[in-house]
Amino acid sequence: MPTSGRGRPEVGNPWNNRPPRPPGAQDRRRPPRAQDERPAREQASRDDRIASAARSELRLYGLNAVHAVFSRRPEAIRKVYLTESRIPALKPLLAWCVKQRVGYRVVEEGDLDRLAASTHHEGVVADVLKVEPLLMGDWLRALPEGKPVAALWLDGVGNPHNFGAILRSAAHFGVAGILLPRESTLAISGAAARVAEGGAEQVPLVRMGQADNAAAQLRNAGFSLAATVVRGGDDLFAAKLPPRLVYVMGAEGEGMDARLAEACDLRLSIPGSGAVESLNVAAATAVFLAQWKQRL
């Protein structure tokens, strides 16, 4: 019986039972087949597709938020989950899903709690494609000429519920766009869209470049920039507001950047009783927009 290098017999090794190869002959044993690696490649491909979908899709919840997407861009809907009690309210959407072969599932309340990571889903959750922010130049070119326009520049606003409330007010008062600084991570989320009650589909997000360049672009387009400050600004209710106006709203707590405030054309404050320091950014935005609308 053949032996190994250590002097012990090798058992069950068919190669050792073959006749010796002639000098110079090649070993014709085949390497492991490429298909042995296929499961790993297929899993990596699936992981890539899942990651890509996660980047391009948004999970919305709330009846008005889902209705708004269905009304404005139904082709963005990828999957719908709902409770049985919501079927009557969502019949047109479900009929569209059947016609377009978009999946939907009737699930329990607890399932929606987990899908939305919230109990405020109002009986419906939907996976939809995200909308990327517009570029500043594209947004400016699309604005109507000769008409009053208001926009909001959000400097550091981060709370999704405040953002949702701002979007709701912006939609109500016909704001033309929400301007986001280049470094801002603010984006539409499920929570923001629910609080916006459909407003997230009405007001475009606009990605700016450097702050000084963005301000110059806005002024060239006829806009004035108004810093909204807690104190030290002109009385909002007495000030003359230009027809093309960008309100610059500061972050919750810290307020807006002092250098940005100094670079604005106007400084405006909301007078109050003094019983509280100020309104939060969402409530203040509604007051500023209402005053602009009233002055048109």
mmCIF file of C-alpha atoms in Angstrom, residues 41-295:
data_model
loop_
_atom_site.group_PDB
_atom_site.id
_atom_site.type_symbol
_atom_site.label_atom_id
_atom_site.label_comp_id
_atom_site.label_asym_id
_atom_site.label_seq_id
_atom_site.Cartn_x
_atom_site.Cartn_y
_atom_site.Cartn_z
ATOM 1 C CA ARG A 41 -21.838 35.970 -6.531
ATOM 2 C CA GLU A 42 -25.609 35.627 -6.736
ATOM 3 C CA GLN A 43 -25.970 36.550 -3.069
ATOM 4 C CA ALA A 44 -23.728 39.585 -3.575
ATOM 5 C CA SER A 45 -25.836 40.607 -6.565
ATOM 6 C CA ARG A 46 -29.029 40.275 -4.513
ATOM 7 C CA ASP A 47 -27.469 42.327 -1.717
ATOM 8 C CA ASP A 48 -26.499 45.037 -4.228
ATOM 9 C CA ARG A 49 -30.049 45.165 -5.609
ATOM 10 C CA ILE A 50 -31.524 45.410 -2.121
ATOM 11 C CA ALA A 51 -29.071 48.179 -1.172
ATOM 12 C CA SER A 52 -29.842 50.057 -4.396
ATOM 13 C CA ALA A 53 -33.582 49.830 -3.730
ATOM 14 C CA ALA A 54 -33.052 51.099 -0.181
ATOM 15 C CA ARG A 55 -31.238 54.141 -1.557
ATOM 16 C CA SER A 56 -33.864 54.898 -4.195
ATOM 17 C CA GLU A 57 -37.026 54.090 -2.239
ATOM 18 C CA LEU A 58 -38.800 55.709 0.677
ATOM 19 C CA ARG A 59 -41.272 54.112 3.072
ATOM 20 C CA LEU A 60 -44.238 56.435 3.515
ATOM 21 C CA TYR A 61 -47.111 56.082 5.923
ATOM 22 C CA GLY A 62 -50.276 58.021 6.642
ATOM 23 C CA LEU A 63 -53.416 58.261 4.542
ATOM 24 C CA ASN A 64 -52.879 61.752 3.115
ATOM 25 C CA ALA A 65 -49.194 61.121 2.395
ATOM 26 C CA VAL A 66 -50.013 57.998 0.369
ATOM 27 C CA HIS A 67 -52.983 59.660 -1.355
ATOM 28 C CA ALA A 68 -50.718 62.549 -2.404
ATOM 29 C CA VAL A 69 -48.176 60.232 -4.044
ATOM 30 C CA PHE A 70 -50.941 58.342 -5.837
ATOM 31 C CA SER A 71 -52.430 61.620 -7.070
ATOM 32 C CA ARG A 72 -49.208 63.190 -8.370
ATOM 33 C CA ARG A 73 -46.890 60.326 -9.339
ATOM 34 C CA PRO A 74 -48.550 56.918 -9.111
ATOM 35 C CA GLU A 75 -45.756 55.347 -11.167
ATOM 36 C CA ALA A 76 -43.480 55.845 -8.134
ATOM 37 C CA ILE A 77 -45.443 53.362 -6.004
ATOM 38 C CA ARG A 78 -43.656 50.034 -5.548
ATOM 39 C CA LYS A 79 -45.585 48.219 -2.773
ATOM 40 C CA VAL A 80 -48.596 48.946 -0.559
ATOM 41 C CA TYR A 81 -49.492 47.495 2.838
ATOM 42 C CA LEU A 82 -52.845 48.252 4.458
ATOM 43 C CA THR A 83 -55.288 47.056 7.070
ATOM 44 C CA GLU A 84 -58.623 45.598 6.023
ATOM 45 C CA SER A 85 -60.452 48.629 7.416
ATOM 46 C CA ARG A 86 -58.639 50.889 4.916
ATOM 47 C CA ILE A 87 -59.754 49.004 1.805
ATOM 48 C CA PRO A 88 -62.817 51.279 1.164
ATOM 49 C CA ALA A 89 -60.724 54.467 1.419
ATOM 50 C CA LEU A 90 -58.022 53.074 -0.874
ATOM 51 C CA LYS A 91 -60.135 51.343 -3.539
ATOM 52 C CA PRO A 92 -58.880 53.509 -6.456
ATOM 53 C CA LEU A 93 -55.263 52.910 -5.429
ATOM 54 C CA LEU A 94 -55.807 49.160 -5.073
ATOM 55 C CA ALA A 95 -57.536 48.973 -8.454
ATOM 56 C CA TRP A 96 -54.571 50.778 -9.993
ATOM 57 C CA CYS A 97 -52.188 48.346 -8.271
ATOM 58 C CA VAL A 98 -54.045 45.391 -9.781
ATOM 59 C CA LYS A 99 -54.019 46.949 -13.243
ATOM 60 C CA GLN A 100 -50.318 47.850 -13.066
ATOM 61 C CA ARG A 101 -49.306 44.638 -11.300
ATOM 62 C CA VAL A 102 -48.008 46.506 -8.283
ATOM 63 C CA GLY A 103 -48.084 44.339 -5.176
ATOM 64 C CA TYR A 104 -50.249 45.103 -2.179
ATOM 65 C CA ARG A 105 -50.942 43.171 1.012
ATOM 66 C CA VAL A 106 -53.683 43.341 3.615
ATOM 67 C CA VAL A 107 -51.964 42.987 6.992
ATOM 68 C CA GLU A 108 -52.633 43.396 10.688
ATOM 69 C CA GLU A 109 -52.215 46.631 12.625
ATOM 70 C CA GLY A 110 -49.123 45.310 14.385
ATOM 71 C CA ASP A 111 -47.495 44.510 11.047
ATOM 72 C CA LEU A 112 -47.897 48.140 9.989
ATOM 73 C CA ASP A 113 -46.477 49.293 13.322
ATOM 74 C CA ARG A 114 -43.310 47.347 12.504
ATOM 75 C CA LEU A 115 -43.176 48.355 8.840
ATOM 76 C CA ALA A 116 -43.553 52.053 9.626
ATOM 77 C CA ALA A 117 -41.597 51.912 12.905
ATOM 78 C CA SER A 118 -44.472 54.053 14.162
ATOM 79 C CA THR A 119 -48.034 53.688 15.395
ATOM 80 C CA HIS A 120 -49.070 56.800 13.426
ATOM 81 C CA HIS A 121 -49.426 55.033 10.066
ATOM 82 C CA GLU A 122 -53.228 55.490 9.869
ATOM 83 C CA GLY A 123 -53.654 52.022 8.417
ATOM 84 C CA VAL A 124 -51.473 52.289 5.306
ATOM 85 C CA VAL A 125 -47.785 52.062 4.398
ATOM 86 C CA ALA A 126 -46.275 52.387 0.920
ATOM 87 C CA ASP A 127 -42.813 51.949 -0.542
ATOM 88 C CA VAL A 128 -42.284 54.635 -3.197
ATOM 89 C CA LEU A 129 -39.443 56.010 -5.278
ATOM 90 C CA LYS A 130 -37.689 59.043 -3.851
ATOM 91 C CA VAL A 131 -37.620 62.394 -5.637
ATOM 92 C CA GLU A 132 -34.143 63.895 -5.873
ATOM 93 C CA PRO A 133 -33.774 67.633 -5.106
ATOM 94 C CA LEU A 134 -33.632 70.004 -8.068
ATOM 95 C CA LEU A 135 -30.518 71.962 -8.896
ATOM 96 C CA MET A 136 -30.752 75.674 -8.162
ATOM 97 C CA GLY A 137 -30.316 76.760 -11.785
ATOM 98 C CA ASP A 138 -33.012 74.381 -13.047
ATOM 99 C CA TRP A 139 -35.434 75.536 -10.356
ATOM 100 C CA LEU A 140 -34.865 79.228 -11.079
ATOM 101 C CA ARG A 141 -35.410 78.764 -14.824
ATOM 102 C CA ALA A 142 -38.738 77.048 -14.180
ATOM 103 C CA LEU A 143 -40.197 79.846 -12.023
ATOM 104 C CA PRO A 144 -43.027 81.915 -13.503
ATOM 105 C CA GLU A 145 -41.930 85.348 -14.641
ATOM 106 C CA GLY A 146 -43.543 88.485 -13.289
ATOM 107 C CA LYS A 147 -45.370 86.752 -10.417
ATOM 108 C CA PRO A 148 -44.777 86.971 -6.649
ATOM 109 C CA VAL A 149 -42.757 84.000 -5.404
ATOM 110 C CA ALA A 150 -41.783 82.891 -1.906
ATOM 111 C CA ALA A 151 -39.178 80.276 -0.990
ATOM 112 C CA LEU A 152 -37.730 78.944 2.250
ATOM 113 C CA TRP A 153 -34.007 78.566 2.914
ATOM 114 C CA LEU A 154 -33.625 76.053 5.777
ATOM 115 C CA ASP A 155 -30.379 76.715 7.626
ATOM 116 C CA GLY A 156 -29.738 73.712 9.877
ATOM 117 C CA VAL A 157 -33.326 72.554 10.401
ATOM 118 C CA GLY A 158 -33.120 68.844 11.212
ATOM 119 C CA ASN A 159 -36.152 67.631 13.172
ATOM 120 C CA PRO A 160 -38.353 65.557 10.805
ATOM 121 C CA HIS A 161 -41.579 66.611 12.512
ATOM 122 C CA ASN A 162 -40.682 70.293 12.225
ATOM 123 C CA PHE A 163 -39.674 69.676 8.615
ATOM 124 C CA GLY A 164 -43.018 68.011 7.937
ATOM 125 C CA ALA A 165 -44.906 70.897 9.512
ATOM 126 C CA ILE A 166 -42.871 73.369 7.416
ATOM 127 C CA LEU A 167 -43.728 71.417 4.262
ATOM 128 C CA ARG A 168 -47.410 71.494 5.192
ATOM 129 C CA SER A 169 -47.376 75.273 5.685
ATOM 130 C CA ALA A 170 -45.312 75.740 2.518
ATOM 131 C CA ALA A 171 -47.862 73.799 0.478
ATOM 132 C CA HIS A 172 -50.753 75.688 2.064
ATOM 133 C CA PHE A 173 -49.317 79.102 1.218
ATOM 134 C CA GLY A 174 -48.013 78.158 -2.231
ATOM 135 C CA VAL A 175 -44.269 78.287 -1.576
ATOM 136 C CA ALA A 176 -42.253 77.668 -4.737
ATOM 137 C CA GLY A 177 -39.441 75.667 -3.158
ATOM 138 C CA ILE A 178 -37.527 74.565 -0.085
ATOM 139 C CA LEU A 179 -33.863 75.528 -0.484
ATOM 140 C CA LEU A 180 -31.340 73.180 1.130
ATOM 141 C CA PRO A 181 -27.687 74.084 1.755
ATOM 142 C CA ARG A 182 -25.103 71.959 -0.039
ATOM 143 C CA GLU A 183 -24.042 70.199 3.176
ATOM 144 C CA SER A 184 -27.573 69.662 4.524
ATOM 145 C CA THR A 185 -28.636 66.064 5.170
ATOM 146 C CA LEU A 186 -32.294 67.032 5.432
ATOM 147 C CA ALA A 187 -34.520 64.824 3.285
ATOM 148 C CA ILE A 188 -38.089 63.624 3.080
ATOM 149 C CA SER A 189 -38.678 60.798 5.566
ATOM 150 C CA GLY A 190 -41.747 58.781 6.444
ATOM 151 C CA ALA A 191 -42.282 60.879 9.571
ATOM 152 C CA ALA A 192 -41.872 64.189 7.723
ATOM 153 C CA ALA A 193 -44.233 63.122 4.938
ATOM 154 C CA ARG A 194 -46.910 62.034 7.404
ATOM 155 C CA VAL A 195 -46.775 65.323 9.311
ATOM 156 C CA ALA A 196 -46.827 67.226 6.001
ATOM 157 C CA GLU A 197 -50.230 65.636 5.205
ATOM 158 C CA GLY A 198 -49.513 65.561 1.474
ATOM 159 C CA GLY A 199 -47.411 68.724 1.392
ATOM 160 C CA ALA A 200 -44.226 66.753 0.720
ATOM 161 C CA GLU A 201 -45.507 66.060 -2.810
ATOM 162 C CA GLN A 202 -46.424 69.693 -3.491
ATOM 163 C CA VAL A 203 -43.257 71.662 -2.723
ATOM 164 C CA PRO A 204 -39.987 70.856 -4.542
ATOM 165 C CA LEU A 205 -36.697 70.551 -2.683
ATOM 166 C CA VAL A 206 -33.821 72.504 -4.214
ATOM 167 C CA ARG A 207 -30.129 71.767 -3.598
ATOM 168 C CA MET A 208 -27.978 74.897 -3.427
ATOM 169 C CA GLY A 209 -24.258 75.276 -3.955
ATOM 170 C CA GLN A 210 -22.040 77.494 -1.806
ATOM 171 C CA ALA A 211 -24.070 79.933 0.261
ATOM 172 C CA ASP A 212 -22.617 83.097 -1.290
ATOM 173 C CA ASN A 213 -23.106 81.780 -4.824
ATOM 174 C CA ALA A 214 -26.659 80.716 -4.014
ATOM 175 C CA ALA A 215 -27.461 84.152 -2.603
ATOM 176 C CA ALA A 216 -26.076 85.809 -5.735
ATOM 177 C CA GLN A 217 -28.155 83.532 -7.984
ATOM 178 C CA LEU A 218 -31.291 84.352 -6.016
ATOM 179 C CA ARG A 219 -30.689 88.092 -6.140
ATOM 180 C CA ASN A 220 -30.025 87.926 -9.885
ATOM 181 C CA ALA A 221 -33.433 86.300 -10.203
ATOM 182 C CA GLY A 222 -35.067 89.205 -8.352
ATOM 183 C CA PHE A 223 -35.288 87.706 -4.857
ATOM 184 C CA SER A 224 -34.604 89.466 -1.568
ATOM 185 C CA LEU A 225 -33.285 87.402 1.338
ATOM 186 C CA ALA A 226 -34.884 87.898 4.758
ATOM 187 C CA ALA A 227 -33.162 86.610 7.898
ATOM 188 C CA THR A 228 -35.758 85.488 10.449
ATOM 189 C CA VAL A 229 -34.390 86.324 13.897
ATOM 190 C CA VAL A 230 -35.847 86.008 17.384
ATOM 191 C CA ARG A 231 -34.998 89.572 18.337
ATOM 192 C CA GLY A 232 -33.410 92.656 16.820
ATOM 193 C CA GLY A 233 -35.199 92.456 13.499
ATOM 194 C CA ASP A 234 -37.833 94.701 11.971
ATOM 195 C CA ASP A 235 -41.415 94.042 13.025
ATOM 196 C CA LEU A 236 -42.779 91.495 10.546
ATOM 197 C CA PHE A 237 -46.263 92.996 10.712
ATOM 198 C CA ALA A 238 -45.048 96.501 9.881
ATOM 199 C CA ALA A 239 -42.302 95.692 7.364
ATOM 200 C CA LYS A 240 -42.756 96.046 3.616
ATOM 201 C CA LEU A 241 -42.234 92.647 2.058
ATOM 202 C CA PRO A 242 -40.932 92.298 -1.521
ATOM 203 C CA PRO A 243 -42.944 90.169 -3.973
ATOM 204 C CA ARG A 244 -40.013 87.810 -4.521
ATOM 205 C CA LEU A 245 -38.823 86.761 -1.103
ATOM 206 C CA VAL A 246 -36.691 84.027 0.450
ATOM 207 C CA TYR A 247 -37.201 83.549 4.179
ATOM 208 C CA VAL A 248 -34.041 82.131 5.765
ATOM 209 C CA MET A 249 -35.146 79.962 8.689
ATOM 210 C CA GLY A 250 -32.654 78.996 11.396
ATOM 211 C CA ALA A 251 -32.099 75.700 13.151
ATOM 212 C CA GLU A 252 -34.119 74.581 16.147
ATOM 213 C CA GLY A 253 -32.454 75.910 19.286
ATOM 214 C CA GLU A 254 -29.304 77.458 17.777
ATOM 215 C CA GLY A 255 -31.026 79.798 15.360
ATOM 216 C CA MET A 256 -29.511 80.723 12.030
ATOM 217 C CA ASP A 257 -25.846 81.247 11.239
ATOM 218 C CA ALA A 258 -24.824 84.789 12.216
ATOM 219 C CA ARG A 259 -22.781 85.343 9.043
ATOM 220 C CA LEU A 260 -25.691 84.263 6.896
ATOM 221 C CA ALA A 261 -28.026 86.589 8.780
ATOM 222 C CA GLU A 262 -25.640 89.503 8.189
ATOM 223 C CA ALA A 263 -25.533 88.747 4.469
ATOM 224 C CA CYS A 264 -29.335 88.941 4.102
ATOM 225 C CA ASP A 265 -31.168 91.998 2.766
ATOM 226 C CA LEU A 266 -33.747 92.095 5.579
ATOM 227 C CA ARG A 267 -33.896 91.059 9.236
ATOM 228 C CA LEU A 268 -37.379 90.246 10.463
ATOM 229 C CA SER A 269 -38.776 89.280 13.866
ATOM 230 C CA ILE A 270 -42.226 88.213 15.028
ATOM 231 C CA PRO A 271 -43.345 90.470 17.889
ATOM 232 C CA GLY A 272 -45.016 88.724 20.812
ATOM 233 C CA SER A 273 -46.029 89.058 24.439
ATOM 234 C CA GLY A 274 -42.654 87.983 25.801
ATOM 235 C CA ALA A 275 -44.277 85.205 27.830
ATOM 236 C CA VAL A 276 -42.150 82.712 25.887
ATOM 237 C CA GLU A 277 -38.805 83.262 24.215
ATOM 238 C CA SER A 278 -39.971 82.471 20.703
ATOM 239 C CA LEU A 279 -42.018 80.216 18.467
ATOM 240 C CA ASN A 280 -40.471 77.011 17.204
ATOM 241 C CA VAL A 281 -39.251 77.031 13.627
ATOM 242 C CA ALA A 282 -42.343 75.314 12.183
ATOM 243 C CA ALA A 283 -44.803 77.660 13.879
ATOM 244 C CA ALA A 284 -42.691 80.699 12.996
ATOM 245 C CA THR A 285 -42.559 79.616 9.350
ATOM 246 C CA ALA A 286 -46.357 79.546 9.189
ATOM 247 C CA VAL A 287 -46.558 83.090 10.599
ATOM 248 C CA PHE A 288 -43.939 84.464 8.193
ATOM 249 C CA LEU A 289 -45.630 82.842 5.194
ATOM 250 C CA ALA A 290 -49.083 84.030 6.211
ATOM 251 C CA GLN A 291 -47.831 87.603 6.415
ATOM 252 C CA TRP A 292 -46.188 87.384 2.987
ATOM 253 C CA LYS A 293 -49.404 85.992 1.520
ATOM 254 C CA GLN A 294 -51.479 88.721 3.153
ATOM 255 C CA ARG A 295 -49.286 91.434 1.623
#
